Short mmCIF file of C-alpha atoms in Angstrom, two decimals:
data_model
loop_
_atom_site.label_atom_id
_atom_site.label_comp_id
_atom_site.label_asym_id
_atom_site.label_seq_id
_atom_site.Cartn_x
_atom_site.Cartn_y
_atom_site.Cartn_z
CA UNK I 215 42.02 66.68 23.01
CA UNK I 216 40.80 63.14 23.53
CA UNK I 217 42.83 60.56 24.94
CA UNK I 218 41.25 57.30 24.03
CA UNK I 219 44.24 54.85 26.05
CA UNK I 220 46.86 54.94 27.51
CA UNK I 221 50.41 55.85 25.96
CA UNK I 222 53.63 53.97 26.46
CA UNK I 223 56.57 56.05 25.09
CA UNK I 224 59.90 54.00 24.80
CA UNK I 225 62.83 53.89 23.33
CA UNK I 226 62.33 52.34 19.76
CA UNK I 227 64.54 49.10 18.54
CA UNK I 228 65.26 47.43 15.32
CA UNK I 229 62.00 45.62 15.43
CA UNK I 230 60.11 48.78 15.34
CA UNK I 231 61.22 49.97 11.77
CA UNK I 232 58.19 48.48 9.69
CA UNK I 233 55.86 49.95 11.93
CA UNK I 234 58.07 53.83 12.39
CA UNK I 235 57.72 53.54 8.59
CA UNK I 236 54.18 52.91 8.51
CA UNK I 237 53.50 56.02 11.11
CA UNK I 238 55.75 58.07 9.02
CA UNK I 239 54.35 57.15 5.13
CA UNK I 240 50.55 57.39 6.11
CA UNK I 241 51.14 61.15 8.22
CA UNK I 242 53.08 62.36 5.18
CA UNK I 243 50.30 60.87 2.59
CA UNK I 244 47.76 62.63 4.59
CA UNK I 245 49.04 65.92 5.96
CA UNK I 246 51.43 66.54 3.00
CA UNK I 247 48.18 65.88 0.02
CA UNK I 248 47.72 69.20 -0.69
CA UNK I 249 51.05 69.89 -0.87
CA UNK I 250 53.17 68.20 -3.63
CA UNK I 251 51.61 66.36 -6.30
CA UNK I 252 49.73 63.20 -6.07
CA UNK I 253 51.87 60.69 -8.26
CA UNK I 254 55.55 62.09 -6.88
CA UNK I 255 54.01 62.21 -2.93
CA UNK I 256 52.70 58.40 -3.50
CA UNK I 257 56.04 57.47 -4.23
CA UNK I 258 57.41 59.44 -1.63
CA UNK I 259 55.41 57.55 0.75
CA UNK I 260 56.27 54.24 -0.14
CA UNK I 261 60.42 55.31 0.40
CA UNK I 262 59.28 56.33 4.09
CA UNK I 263 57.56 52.81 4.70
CA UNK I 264 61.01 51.12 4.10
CA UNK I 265 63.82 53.15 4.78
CA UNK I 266 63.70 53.18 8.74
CA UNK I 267 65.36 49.76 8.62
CA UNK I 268 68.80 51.08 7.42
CA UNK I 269 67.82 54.37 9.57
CA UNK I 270 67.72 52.35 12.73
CA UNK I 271 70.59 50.36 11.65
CA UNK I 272 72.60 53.57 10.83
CA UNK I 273 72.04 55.54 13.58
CA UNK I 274 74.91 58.29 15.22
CA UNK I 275 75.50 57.57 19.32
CA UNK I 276 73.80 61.06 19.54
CA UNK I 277 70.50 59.67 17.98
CA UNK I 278 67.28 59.19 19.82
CA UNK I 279 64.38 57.53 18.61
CA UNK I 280 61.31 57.49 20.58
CA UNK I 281 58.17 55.26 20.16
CA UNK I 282 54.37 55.88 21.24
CA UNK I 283 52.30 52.39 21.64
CA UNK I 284 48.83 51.87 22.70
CA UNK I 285 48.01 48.17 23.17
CA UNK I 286 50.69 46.18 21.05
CA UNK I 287 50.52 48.85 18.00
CA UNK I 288 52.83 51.59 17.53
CA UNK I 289 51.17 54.96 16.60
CA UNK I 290 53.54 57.72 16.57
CA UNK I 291 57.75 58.40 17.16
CA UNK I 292 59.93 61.16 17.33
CA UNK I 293 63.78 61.72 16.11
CA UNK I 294 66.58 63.66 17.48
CA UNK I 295 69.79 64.43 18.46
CA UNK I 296 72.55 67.25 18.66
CA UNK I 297 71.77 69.61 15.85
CA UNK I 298 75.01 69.63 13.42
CA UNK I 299 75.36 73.48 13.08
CA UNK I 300 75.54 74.03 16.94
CA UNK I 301 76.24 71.47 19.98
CA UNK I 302 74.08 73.55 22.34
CA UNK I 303 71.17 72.66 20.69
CA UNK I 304 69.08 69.84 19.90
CA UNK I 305 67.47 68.92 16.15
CA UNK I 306 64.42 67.60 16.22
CA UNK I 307 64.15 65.92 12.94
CA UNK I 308 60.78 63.77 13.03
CA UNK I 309 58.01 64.01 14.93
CA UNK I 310 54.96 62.21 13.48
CA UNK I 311 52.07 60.18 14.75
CA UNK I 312 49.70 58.15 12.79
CA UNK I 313 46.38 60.24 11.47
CA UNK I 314 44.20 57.54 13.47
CA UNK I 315 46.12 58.92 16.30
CA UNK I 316 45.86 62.77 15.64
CA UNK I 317 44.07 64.88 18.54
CA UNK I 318 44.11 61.59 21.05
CA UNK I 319 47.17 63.12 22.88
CA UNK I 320 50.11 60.86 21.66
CA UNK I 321 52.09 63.75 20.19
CA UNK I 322 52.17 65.95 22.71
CA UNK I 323 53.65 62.53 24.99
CA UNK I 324 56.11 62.34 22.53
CA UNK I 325 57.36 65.93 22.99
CA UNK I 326 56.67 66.02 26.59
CA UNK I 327 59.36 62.86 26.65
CA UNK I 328 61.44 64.34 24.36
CA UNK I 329 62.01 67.53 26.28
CA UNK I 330 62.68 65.72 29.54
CA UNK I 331 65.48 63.73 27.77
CA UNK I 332 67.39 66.76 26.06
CA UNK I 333 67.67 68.91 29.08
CA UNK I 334 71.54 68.98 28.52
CA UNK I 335 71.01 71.53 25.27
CA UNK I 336 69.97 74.66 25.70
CA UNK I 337 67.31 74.41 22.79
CA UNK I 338 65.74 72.21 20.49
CA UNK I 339 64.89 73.30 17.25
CA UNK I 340 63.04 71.84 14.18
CA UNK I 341 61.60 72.19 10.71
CA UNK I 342 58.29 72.13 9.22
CA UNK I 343 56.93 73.17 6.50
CA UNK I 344 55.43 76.11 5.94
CA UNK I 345 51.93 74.90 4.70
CA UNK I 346 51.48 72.48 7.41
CA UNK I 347 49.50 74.32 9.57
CA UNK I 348 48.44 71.29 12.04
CA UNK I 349 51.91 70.67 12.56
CA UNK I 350 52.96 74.36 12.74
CA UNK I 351 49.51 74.74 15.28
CA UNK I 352 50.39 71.88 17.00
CA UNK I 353 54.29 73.21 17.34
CA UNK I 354 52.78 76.28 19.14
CA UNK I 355 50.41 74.91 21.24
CA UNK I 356 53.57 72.85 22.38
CA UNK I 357 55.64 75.97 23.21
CA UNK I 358 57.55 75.81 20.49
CA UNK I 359 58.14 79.67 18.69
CA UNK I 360 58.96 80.81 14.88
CA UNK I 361 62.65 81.45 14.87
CA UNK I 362 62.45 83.80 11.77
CA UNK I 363 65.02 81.22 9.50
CA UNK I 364 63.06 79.95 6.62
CA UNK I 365 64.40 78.07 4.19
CA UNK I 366 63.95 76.46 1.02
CA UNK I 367 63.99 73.06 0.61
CA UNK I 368 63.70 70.06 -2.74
CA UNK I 369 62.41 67.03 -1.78
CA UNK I 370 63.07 65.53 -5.00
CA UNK I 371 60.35 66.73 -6.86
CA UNK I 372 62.22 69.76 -8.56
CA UNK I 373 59.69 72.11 -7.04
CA UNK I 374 61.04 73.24 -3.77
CA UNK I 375 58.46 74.52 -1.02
CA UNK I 376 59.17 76.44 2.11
CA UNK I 377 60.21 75.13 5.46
CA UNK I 378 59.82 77.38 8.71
CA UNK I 379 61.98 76.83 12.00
CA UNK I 380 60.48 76.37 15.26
CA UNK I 381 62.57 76.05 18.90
CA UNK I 382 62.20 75.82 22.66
CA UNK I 383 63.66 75.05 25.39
CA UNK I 384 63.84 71.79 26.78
CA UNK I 385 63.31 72.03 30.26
CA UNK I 386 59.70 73.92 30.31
CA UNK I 387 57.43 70.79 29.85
CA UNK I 388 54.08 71.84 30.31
#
């Protein structure tokens, strides 16, 4: 791993959104090519670059939305709160960093921060999918483990793909 500057990690605000949707569109353009068809995953992208606005605006009191910023830029966030099928346990629903920013250590920050702040649940769990083997490396090397739940998921395309669960527990930052 190369870290190339330093990381701030923060809580993100409203004036964050263009550039959590920016993060988000270009990881899942580039990580997810090879994975859903070109035309559908362009347009795809573009929804991510503008729907963390109404996110932001939307979110539950249970929500947590973390930034990574080097300089003035941000370059990576993570999402999560309670997961909704058990209140021991955490979801993390996004974790994504900018592909300018992959292997310089800004990911693992993320985690790191988001495992000191949900040391009230017992676990935190999360979803990737199946053939995204940096993520599902990068899970591992964080501590995360397979669950065994798999599941099936349609992101709008009509051809649904695999996802894989991961958890952990909070408290063991490495």
């Amino acid at each position: 791993m190369r870290v190339s500057a330093p990381v701030l990690v923060r809580d993100a605000g409203a004036a964050d959104a263009a550039a959590i949707g920016e993060v988000h569109a270009e990881a899942w353009r580039v990580s997810h090519r090879d994975l859903f068809e070109s035309r559908w995953l362009a347009a795809f992208v573009e929804r991510r670059r503008g729907a963390w606005r109404d996110r932001l605006a939307a979110q539950r009191p249970d929500d947590v939305v973390l930034v990574a910023q080097r300089g003035d830029r941000v370059v990576a966030f993570a999402w999560y709160h309670g997961h909704p099928d058990n209140r021991h346990d955490a979801e993390l629903c996004a974790l994504y960093a900018h592909p300018t920013a992959w292997g310089t250590g800004v990911a693992q920050a993320l985690v790191d921060d988001v495992l000191l702040g949900a040391t009230a649940y017992r676990r935190i769990r999360l979803w990737t999918l199946f053939g995204a083997t940096r993520a599902r490396r990068f899970y591992t090397r964080a501590g995360f483990a397979e669950t065994g739940l798999i599941r099936e998921r349609d992101y709008g395309d009509g051809r649904p793909v695999l996802e894989v669960e991961y958890a952990r527990r909070p408290a063991q930052v490495k």
